[in-house]
mmCIF file of C-alpha atoms and ligand atoms in Angstrom:
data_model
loop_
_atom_site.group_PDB
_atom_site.id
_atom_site.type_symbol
_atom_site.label_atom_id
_atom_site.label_comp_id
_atom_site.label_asym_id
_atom_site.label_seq_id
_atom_site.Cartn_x
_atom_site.Cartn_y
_atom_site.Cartn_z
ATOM 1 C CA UNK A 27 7.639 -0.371 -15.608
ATOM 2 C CA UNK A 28 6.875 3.102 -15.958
ATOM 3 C CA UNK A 29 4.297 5.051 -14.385
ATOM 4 C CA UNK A 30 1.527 6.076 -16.205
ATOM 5 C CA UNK A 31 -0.016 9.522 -14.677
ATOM 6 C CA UNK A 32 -3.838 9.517 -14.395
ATOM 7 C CA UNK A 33 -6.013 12.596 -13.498
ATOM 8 C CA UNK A 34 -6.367 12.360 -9.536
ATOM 9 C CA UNK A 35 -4.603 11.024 -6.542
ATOM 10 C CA UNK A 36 -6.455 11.008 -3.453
ATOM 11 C CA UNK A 37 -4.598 12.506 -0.228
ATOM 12 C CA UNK A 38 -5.880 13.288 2.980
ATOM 13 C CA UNK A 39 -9.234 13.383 2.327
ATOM 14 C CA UNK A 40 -9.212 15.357 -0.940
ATOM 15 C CA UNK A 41 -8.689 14.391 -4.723
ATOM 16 C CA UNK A 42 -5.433 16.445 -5.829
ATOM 17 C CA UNK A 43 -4.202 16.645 -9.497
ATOM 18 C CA UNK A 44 -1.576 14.305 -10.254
ATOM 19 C CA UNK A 45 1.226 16.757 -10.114
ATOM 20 C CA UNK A 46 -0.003 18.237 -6.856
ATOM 21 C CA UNK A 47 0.226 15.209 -4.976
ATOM 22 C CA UNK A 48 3.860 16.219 -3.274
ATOM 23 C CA UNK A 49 5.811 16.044 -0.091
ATOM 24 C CA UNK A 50 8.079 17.917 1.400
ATOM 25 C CA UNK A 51 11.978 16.814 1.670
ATOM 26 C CA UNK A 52 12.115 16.595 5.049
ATOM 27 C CA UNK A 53 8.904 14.243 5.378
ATOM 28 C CA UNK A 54 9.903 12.154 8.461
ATOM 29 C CA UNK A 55 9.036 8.498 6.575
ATOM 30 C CA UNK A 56 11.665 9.470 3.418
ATOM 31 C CA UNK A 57 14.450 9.411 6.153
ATOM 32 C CA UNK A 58 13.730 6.534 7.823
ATOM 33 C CA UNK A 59 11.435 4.591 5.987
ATOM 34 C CA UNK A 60 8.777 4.306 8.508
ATOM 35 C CA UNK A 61 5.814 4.213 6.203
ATOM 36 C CA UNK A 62 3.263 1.307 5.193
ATOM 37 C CA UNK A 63 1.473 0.543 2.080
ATOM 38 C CA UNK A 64 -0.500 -1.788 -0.550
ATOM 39 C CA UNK A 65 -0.597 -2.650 -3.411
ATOM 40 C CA UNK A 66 -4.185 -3.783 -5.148
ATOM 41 C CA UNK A 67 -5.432 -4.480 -8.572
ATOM 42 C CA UNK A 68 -9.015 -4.089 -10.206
ATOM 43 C CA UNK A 69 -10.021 -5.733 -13.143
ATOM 44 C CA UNK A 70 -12.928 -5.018 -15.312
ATOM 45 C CA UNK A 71 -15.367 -7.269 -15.126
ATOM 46 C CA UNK A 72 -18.358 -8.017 -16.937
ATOM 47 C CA UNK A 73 -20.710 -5.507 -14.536
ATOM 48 C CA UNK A 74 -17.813 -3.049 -14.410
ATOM 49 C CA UNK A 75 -14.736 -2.168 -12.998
ATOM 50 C CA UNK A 76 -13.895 -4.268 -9.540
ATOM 51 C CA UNK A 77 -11.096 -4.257 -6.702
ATOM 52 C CA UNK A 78 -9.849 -7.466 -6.441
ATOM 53 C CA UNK A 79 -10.343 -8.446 -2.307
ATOM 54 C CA UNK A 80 -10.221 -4.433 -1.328
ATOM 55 C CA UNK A 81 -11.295 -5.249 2.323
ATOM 56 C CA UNK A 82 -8.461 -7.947 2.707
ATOM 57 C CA UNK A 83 -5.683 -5.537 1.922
ATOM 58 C CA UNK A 84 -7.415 -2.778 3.777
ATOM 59 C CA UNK A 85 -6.980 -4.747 6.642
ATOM 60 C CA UNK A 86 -3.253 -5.519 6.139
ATOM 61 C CA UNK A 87 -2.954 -2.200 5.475
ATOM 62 C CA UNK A 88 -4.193 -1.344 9.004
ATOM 63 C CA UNK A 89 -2.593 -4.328 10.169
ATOM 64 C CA UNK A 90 1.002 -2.837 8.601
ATOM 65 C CA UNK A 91 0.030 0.654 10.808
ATOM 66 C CA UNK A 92 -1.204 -1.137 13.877
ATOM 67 C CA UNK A 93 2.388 -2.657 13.830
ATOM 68 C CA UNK A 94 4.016 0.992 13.236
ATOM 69 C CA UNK A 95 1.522 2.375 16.428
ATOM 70 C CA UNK A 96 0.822 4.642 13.407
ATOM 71 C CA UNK A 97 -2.898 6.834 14.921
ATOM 72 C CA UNK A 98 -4.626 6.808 10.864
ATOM 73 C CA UNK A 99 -7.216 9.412 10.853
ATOM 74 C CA UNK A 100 -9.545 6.875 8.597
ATOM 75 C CA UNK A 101 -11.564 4.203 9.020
ATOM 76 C CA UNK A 102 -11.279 0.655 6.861
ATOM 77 C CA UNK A 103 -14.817 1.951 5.415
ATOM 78 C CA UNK A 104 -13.242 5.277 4.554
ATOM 79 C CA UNK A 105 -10.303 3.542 3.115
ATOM 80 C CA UNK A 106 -12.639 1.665 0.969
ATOM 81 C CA UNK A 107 -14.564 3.970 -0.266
ATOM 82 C CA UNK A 108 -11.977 6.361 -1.066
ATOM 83 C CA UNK A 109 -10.561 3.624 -3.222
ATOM 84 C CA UNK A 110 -13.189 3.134 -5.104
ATOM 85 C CA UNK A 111 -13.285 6.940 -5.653
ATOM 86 C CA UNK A 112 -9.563 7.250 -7.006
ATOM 87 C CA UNK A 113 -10.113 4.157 -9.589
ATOM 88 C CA UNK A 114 -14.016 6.217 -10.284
ATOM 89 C CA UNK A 115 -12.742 9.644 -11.146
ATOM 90 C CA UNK A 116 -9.624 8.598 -12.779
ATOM 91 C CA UNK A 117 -11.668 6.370 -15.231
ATOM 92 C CA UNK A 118 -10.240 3.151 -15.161
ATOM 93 C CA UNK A 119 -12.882 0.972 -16.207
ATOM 94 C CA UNK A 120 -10.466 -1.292 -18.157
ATOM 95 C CA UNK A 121 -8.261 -2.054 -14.341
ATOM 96 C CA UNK A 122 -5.823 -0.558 -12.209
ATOM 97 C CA UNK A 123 -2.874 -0.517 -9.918
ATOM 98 C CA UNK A 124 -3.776 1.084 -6.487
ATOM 99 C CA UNK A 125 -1.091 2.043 -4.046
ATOM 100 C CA UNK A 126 -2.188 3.802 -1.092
ATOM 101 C CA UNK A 127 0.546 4.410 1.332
ATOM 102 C CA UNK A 128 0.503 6.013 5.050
ATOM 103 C CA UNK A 129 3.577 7.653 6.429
ATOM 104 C CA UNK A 130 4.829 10.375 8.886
ATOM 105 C CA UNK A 131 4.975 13.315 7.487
ATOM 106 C CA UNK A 132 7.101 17.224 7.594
ATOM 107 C CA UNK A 133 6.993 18.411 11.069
ATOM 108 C CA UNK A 134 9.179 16.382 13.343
ATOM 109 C CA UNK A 135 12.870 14.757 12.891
ATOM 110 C CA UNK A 136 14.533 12.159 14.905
ATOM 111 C CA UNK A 137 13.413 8.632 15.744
ATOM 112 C CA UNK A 138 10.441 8.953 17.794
ATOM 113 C CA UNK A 139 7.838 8.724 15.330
ATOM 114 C CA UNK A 140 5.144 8.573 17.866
ATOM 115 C CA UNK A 141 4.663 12.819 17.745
ATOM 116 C CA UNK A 142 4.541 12.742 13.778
ATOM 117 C CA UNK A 143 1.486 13.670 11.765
ATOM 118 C CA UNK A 144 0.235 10.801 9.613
ATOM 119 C CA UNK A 145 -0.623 11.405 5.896
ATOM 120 C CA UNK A 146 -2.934 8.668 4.099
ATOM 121 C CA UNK A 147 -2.401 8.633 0.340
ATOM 122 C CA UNK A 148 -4.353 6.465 -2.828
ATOM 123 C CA UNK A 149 -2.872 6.907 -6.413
ATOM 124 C CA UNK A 150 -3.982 4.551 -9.338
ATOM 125 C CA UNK A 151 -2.858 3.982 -12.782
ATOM 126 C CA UNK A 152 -2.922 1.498 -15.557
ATOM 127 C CA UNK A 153 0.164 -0.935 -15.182
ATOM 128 C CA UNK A 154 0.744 -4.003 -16.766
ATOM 129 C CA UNK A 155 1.651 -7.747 -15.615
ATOM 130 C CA UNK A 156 4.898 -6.556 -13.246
ATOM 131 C CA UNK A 157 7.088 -9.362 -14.509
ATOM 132 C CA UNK A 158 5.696 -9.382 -17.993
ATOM 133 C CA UNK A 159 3.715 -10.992 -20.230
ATOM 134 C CA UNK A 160 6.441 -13.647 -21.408
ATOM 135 C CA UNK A 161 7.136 -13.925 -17.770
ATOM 136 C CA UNK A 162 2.961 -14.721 -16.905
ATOM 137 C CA UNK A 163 3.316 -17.191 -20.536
ATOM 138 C CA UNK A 164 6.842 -18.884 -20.567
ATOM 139 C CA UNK A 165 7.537 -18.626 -16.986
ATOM 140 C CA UNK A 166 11.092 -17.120 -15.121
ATOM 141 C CA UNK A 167 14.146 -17.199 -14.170
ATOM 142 C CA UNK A 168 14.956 -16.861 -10.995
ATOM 143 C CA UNK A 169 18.229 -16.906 -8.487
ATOM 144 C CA UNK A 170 18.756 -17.450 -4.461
ATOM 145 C CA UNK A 171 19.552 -14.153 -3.288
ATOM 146 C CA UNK A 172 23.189 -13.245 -1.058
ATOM 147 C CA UNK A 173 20.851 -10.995 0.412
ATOM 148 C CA UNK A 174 18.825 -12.564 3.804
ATOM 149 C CA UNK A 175 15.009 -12.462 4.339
ATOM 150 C CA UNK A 176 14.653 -9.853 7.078
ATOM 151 C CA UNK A 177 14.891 -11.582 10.835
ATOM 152 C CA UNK A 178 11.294 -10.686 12.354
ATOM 153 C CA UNK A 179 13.119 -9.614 15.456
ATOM 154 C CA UNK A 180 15.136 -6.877 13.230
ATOM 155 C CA UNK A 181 11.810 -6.176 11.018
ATOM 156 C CA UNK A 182 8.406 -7.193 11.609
ATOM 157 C CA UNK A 183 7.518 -9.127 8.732
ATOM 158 C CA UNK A 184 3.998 -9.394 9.097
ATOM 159 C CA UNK A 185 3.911 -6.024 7.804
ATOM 160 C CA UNK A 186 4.749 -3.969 4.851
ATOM 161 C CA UNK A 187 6.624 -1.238 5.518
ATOM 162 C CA UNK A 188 8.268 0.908 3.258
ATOM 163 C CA UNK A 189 11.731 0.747 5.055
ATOM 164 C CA UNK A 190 11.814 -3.284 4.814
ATOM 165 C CA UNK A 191 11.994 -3.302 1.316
ATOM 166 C CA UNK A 192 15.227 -1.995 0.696
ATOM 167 C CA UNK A 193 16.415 -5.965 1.303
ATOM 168 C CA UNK A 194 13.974 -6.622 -1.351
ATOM 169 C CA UNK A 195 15.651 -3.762 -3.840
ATOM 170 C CA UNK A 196 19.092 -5.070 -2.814
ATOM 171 C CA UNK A 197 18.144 -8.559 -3.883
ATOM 172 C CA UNK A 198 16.006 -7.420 -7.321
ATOM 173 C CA UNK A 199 18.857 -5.571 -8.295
ATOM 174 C CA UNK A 200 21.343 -8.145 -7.407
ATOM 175 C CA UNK A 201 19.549 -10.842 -9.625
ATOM 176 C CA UNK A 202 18.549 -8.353 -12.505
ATOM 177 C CA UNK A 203 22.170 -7.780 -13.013
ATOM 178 C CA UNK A 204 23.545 -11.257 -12.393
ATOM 179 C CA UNK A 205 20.816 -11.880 -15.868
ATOM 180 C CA UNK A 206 17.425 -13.284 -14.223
ATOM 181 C CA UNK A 207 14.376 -12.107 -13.503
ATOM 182 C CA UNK A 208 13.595 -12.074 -9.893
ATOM 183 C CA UNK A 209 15.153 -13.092 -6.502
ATOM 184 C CA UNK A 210 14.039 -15.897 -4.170
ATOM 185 C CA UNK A 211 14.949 -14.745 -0.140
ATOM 186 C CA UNK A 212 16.018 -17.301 2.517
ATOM 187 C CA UNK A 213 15.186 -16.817 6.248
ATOM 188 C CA UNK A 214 18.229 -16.537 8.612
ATOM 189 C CA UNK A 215 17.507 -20.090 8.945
ATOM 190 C CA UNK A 216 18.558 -20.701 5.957
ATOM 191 C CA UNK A 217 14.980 -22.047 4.758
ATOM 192 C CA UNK A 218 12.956 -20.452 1.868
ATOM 193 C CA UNK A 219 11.763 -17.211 2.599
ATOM 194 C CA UNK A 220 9.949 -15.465 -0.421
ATOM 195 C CA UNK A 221 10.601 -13.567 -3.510
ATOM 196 C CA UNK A 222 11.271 -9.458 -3.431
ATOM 197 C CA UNK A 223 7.924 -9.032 -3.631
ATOM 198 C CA UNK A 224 5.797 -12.267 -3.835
ATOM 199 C CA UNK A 225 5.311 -15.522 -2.195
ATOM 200 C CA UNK A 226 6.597 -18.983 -4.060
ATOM 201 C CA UNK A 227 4.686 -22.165 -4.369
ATOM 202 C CA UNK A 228 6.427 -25.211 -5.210
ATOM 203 C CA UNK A 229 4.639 -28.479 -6.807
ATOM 204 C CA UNK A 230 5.988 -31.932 -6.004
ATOM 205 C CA UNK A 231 3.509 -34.850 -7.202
ATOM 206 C CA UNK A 232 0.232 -33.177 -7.589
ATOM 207 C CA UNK A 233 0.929 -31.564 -4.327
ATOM 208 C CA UNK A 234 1.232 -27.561 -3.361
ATOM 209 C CA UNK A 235 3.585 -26.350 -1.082
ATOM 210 C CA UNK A 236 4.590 -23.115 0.166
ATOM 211 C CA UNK A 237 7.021 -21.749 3.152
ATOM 212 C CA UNK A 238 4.640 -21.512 6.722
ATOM 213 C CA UNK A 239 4.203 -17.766 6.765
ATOM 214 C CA UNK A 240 5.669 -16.660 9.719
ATOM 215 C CA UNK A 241 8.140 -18.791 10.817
ATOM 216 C CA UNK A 242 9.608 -18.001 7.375
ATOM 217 C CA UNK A 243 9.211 -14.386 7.622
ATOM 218 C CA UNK A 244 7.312 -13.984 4.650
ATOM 219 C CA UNK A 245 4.301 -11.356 3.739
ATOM 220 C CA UNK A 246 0.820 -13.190 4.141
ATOM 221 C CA UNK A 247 -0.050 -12.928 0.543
ATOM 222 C CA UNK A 248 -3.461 -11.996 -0.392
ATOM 223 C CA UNK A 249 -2.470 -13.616 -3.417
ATOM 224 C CA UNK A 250 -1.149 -16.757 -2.018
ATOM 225 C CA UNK A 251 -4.091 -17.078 0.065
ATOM 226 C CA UNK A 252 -6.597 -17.227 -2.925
ATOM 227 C CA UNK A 253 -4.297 -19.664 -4.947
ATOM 228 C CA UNK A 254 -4.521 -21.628 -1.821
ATOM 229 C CA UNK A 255 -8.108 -22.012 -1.880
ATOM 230 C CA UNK A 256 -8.172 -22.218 -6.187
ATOM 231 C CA UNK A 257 -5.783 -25.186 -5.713
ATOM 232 C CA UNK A 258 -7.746 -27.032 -2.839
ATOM 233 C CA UNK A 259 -10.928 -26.370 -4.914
ATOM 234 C CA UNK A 260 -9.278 -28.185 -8.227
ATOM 235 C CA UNK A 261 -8.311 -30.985 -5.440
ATOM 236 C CA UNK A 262 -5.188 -30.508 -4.967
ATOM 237 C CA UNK A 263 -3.419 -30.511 -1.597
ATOM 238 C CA UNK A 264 -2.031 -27.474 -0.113
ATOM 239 C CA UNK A 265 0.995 -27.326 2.968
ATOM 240 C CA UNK A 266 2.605 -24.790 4.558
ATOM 241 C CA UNK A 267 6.078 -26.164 5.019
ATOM 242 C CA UNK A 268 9.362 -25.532 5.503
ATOM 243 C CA UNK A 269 11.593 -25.636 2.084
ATOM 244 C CA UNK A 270 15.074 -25.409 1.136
ATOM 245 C CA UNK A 271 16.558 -24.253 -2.071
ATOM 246 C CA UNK A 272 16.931 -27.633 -3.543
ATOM 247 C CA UNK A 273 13.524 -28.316 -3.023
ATOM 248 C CA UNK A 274 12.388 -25.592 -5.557
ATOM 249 C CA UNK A 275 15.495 -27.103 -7.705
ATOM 250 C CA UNK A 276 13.927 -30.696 -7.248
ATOM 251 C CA UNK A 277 9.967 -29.787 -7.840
ATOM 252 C CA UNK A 278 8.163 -30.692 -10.543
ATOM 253 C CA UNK A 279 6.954 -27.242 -10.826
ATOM 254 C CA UNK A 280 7.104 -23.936 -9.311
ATOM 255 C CA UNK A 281 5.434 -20.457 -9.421
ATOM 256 C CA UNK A 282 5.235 -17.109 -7.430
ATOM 257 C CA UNK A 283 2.016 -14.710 -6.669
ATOM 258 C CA UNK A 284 1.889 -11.613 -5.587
ATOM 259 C CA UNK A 285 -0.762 -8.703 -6.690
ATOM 260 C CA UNK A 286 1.609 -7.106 -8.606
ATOM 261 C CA UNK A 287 3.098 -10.180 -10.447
ATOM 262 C CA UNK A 288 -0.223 -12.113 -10.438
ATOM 263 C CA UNK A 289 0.799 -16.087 -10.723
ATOM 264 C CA UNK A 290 3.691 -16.569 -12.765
ATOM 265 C CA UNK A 291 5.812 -19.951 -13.677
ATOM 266 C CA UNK A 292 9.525 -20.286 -12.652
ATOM 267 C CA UNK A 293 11.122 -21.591 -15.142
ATOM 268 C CA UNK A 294 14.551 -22.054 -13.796
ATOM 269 C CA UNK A 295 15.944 -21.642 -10.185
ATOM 270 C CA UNK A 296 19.990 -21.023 -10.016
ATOM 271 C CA UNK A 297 20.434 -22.006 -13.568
ATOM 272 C CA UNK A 298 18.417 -25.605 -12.700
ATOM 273 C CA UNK A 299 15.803 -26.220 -14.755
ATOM 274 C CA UNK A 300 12.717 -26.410 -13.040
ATOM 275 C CA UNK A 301 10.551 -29.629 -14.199
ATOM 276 C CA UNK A 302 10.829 -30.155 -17.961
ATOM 277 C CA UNK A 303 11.407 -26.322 -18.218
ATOM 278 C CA UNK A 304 7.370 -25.432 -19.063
ATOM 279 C CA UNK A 305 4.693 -24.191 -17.079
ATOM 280 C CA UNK A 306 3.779 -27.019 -15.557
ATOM 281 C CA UNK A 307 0.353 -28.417 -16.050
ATOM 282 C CA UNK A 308 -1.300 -27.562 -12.518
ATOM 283 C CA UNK A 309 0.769 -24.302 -12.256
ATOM 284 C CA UNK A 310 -0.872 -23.644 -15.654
ATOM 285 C CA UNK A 311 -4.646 -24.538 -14.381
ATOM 286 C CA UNK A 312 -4.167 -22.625 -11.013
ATOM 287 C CA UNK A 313 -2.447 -19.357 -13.389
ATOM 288 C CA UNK A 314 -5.985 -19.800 -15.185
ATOM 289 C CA UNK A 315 -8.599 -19.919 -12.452
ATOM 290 C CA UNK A 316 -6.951 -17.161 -10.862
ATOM 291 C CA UNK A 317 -7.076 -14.829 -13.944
ATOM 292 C CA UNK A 318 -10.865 -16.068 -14.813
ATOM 293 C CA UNK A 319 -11.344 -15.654 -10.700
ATOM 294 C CA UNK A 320 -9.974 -11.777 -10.493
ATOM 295 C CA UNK A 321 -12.450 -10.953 -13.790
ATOM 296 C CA UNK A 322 -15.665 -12.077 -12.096
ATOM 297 C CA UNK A 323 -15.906 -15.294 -14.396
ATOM 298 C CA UNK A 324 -16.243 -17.751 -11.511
ATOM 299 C CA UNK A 325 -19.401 -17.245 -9.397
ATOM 300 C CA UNK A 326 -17.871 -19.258 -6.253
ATOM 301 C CA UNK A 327 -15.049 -16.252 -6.027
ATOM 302 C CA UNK A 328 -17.418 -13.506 -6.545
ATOM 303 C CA UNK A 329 -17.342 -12.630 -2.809
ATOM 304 C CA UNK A 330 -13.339 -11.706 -3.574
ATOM 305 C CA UNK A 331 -14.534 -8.795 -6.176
ATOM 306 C CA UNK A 332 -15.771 -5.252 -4.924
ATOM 307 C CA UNK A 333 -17.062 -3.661 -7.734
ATOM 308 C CA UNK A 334 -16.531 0.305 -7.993
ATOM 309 C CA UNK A 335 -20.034 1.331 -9.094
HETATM 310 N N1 PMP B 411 5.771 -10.840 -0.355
HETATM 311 C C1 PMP B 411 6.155 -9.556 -0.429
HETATM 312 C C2 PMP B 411 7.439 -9.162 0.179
HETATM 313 C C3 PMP B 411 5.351 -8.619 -1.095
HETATM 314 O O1 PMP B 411 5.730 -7.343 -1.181
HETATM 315 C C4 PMP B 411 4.155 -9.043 -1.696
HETATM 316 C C5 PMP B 411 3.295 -8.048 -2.446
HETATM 317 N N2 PMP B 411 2.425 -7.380 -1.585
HETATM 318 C C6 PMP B 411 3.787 -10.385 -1.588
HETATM 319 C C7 PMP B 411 4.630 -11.259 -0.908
HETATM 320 C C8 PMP B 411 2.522 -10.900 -2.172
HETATM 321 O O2 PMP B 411 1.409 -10.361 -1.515
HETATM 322 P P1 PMP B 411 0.031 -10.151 -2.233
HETATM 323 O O3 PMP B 411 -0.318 -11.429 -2.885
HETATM 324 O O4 PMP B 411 -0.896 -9.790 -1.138
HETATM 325 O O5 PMP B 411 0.215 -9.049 -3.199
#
């Protein structure tokens, strides 16, 4: 999924061309990973272009530094509106990817972060479905990972921090060369975690259910959370529970979300076929609603869209 350079990325404060968005090779968060970020999507929409749920992942993005004792120079509103600025002057009416990040930047080296300057950055570009428009259609295939969910007393995995997902490269790269398409992460427990970058939903008779968020050490998906509410509005039951692998083998349907990888099928989990091997019908409905919800087309979710202009 290559990048696509747009026009501006927004850094500090100021709009720099593309190119001069750079950091220096002895940036304290490139050696040890001590950074936070987001990732967002806008859509257009029939009165223009619109960041899906900005303010939630503003939030978590504040949350993520809070957790870091990270002192950002900006203020959620800032954050916002500087957002809306990067997708505005980059001209992407027809939707975006946004990524701002926050690290430590050049000046200090060692552990302590706490003396390090922090550096606030927003970039944007056009990027497609991340596992692919087959993936979003047909559905995935997908394999438990020999690589362990993070332990929240060795990472705290409430938030996102740069550093935390080299488990989830480990495990992407692990199951892109073993021939599927994404990993699924267990808790040291041995329950079901998440995938490398989005949360999984099993269906068993009509029923959602997903891993309880903490106890499981997974991210509390933006993404997850509005599928929640899509699902309960169709009528269907949502539960945070605790799941083992064979209970994604045994469902009669299963699917991931994440921002990123919007709501995808699973197809297939360690080579068992998942259901009759389909999206499943109320993975299917849910995958729908969402992608009507995130392009304005359902008044009750219009209080999720922040439209740019
Ligand atoms: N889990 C992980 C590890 C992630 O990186 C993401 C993507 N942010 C998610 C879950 C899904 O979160 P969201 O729906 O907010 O994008």
């Amino acid at each position: 999924m290559p990048i696509t350079a747009t026009e501006k990325i927004w850094m500090d404060g100021d709009l720099l061309p593309w190119g001069e968005a750079r950091v220096h090779v002895l940036t304290h968060s490139l050696h040890y990973g001590g950074g936070v970020f987001e990732g967002i999507r806008a859509y257009p929409t029939e009165r223009g272009v619109s960041v899906f749920r900005l303010r939630d992942h503003i939030r978590r993005l504040l949350a993520s530094a809070r957790v870091l004792m990270m002192n950002v120079p900006y203020s959620a509103d800032q954050l916002v509106s500087a957002t809306k600025q990067v997708v505005r002057e980059n001209g992407l009416d027809q939707g975006c990817y946004i990524r701002p990040i926050i690290f430590l930047g050049y000046g200090e080296m060692g552990l302590n972060p706490l003396p390090c300057g922090v550096t606030v950055a927003i970039a944007a570009w056009p990027w497609g479905t991340y596992l692919g428009d087959e993936g979003v259609k047909s559905g995935i295939r997908v394999k438990v990972s020999s690589w362990q969910r993070h332990d929240p007393n060795a990472m705290p995995t409430a938030a996102k921090i740069t550093g935390m997902y080299v488990n989830s490269s480990l495990a992407k790269a692990e199951a892109i060369k073993a021939g599927y398409d994404e990993a699924i992460l267990l808790a040291p427990d041995g329950k079901v975690s998440e995938c490398t970058g989005e949360n999984v939903f099993a269906v068993k008779s009509g029923r959602l259910v997903t891993p309880p968020i903490s106890q499981a050490g997974a991210l509390s998906g933006i993404t997850l959370d509005s599928v929640q509410m899509i699902a309960r509005d169709l009528g269907y039951d949502v539960a945070f529970e605790a799941m083992v692998r064979s209970d994604l083998y045994l469902a009669d349907e299963a699917f991931l979300t994440g921002t990123a990888a919007e709501v995808v099928p699973i197809r297939e989990v360690d080579d068992r076929v998942v259901g009759d091997g389909l999206p499943g019908p109320v993975t299917t409905r849910i995958q729908a609603e969402y992608f009507a919800a995130v392009r304005g087309e359902i008044d009750r979710y219009k209080d999720w869209l922040d439209l740019v202009d």
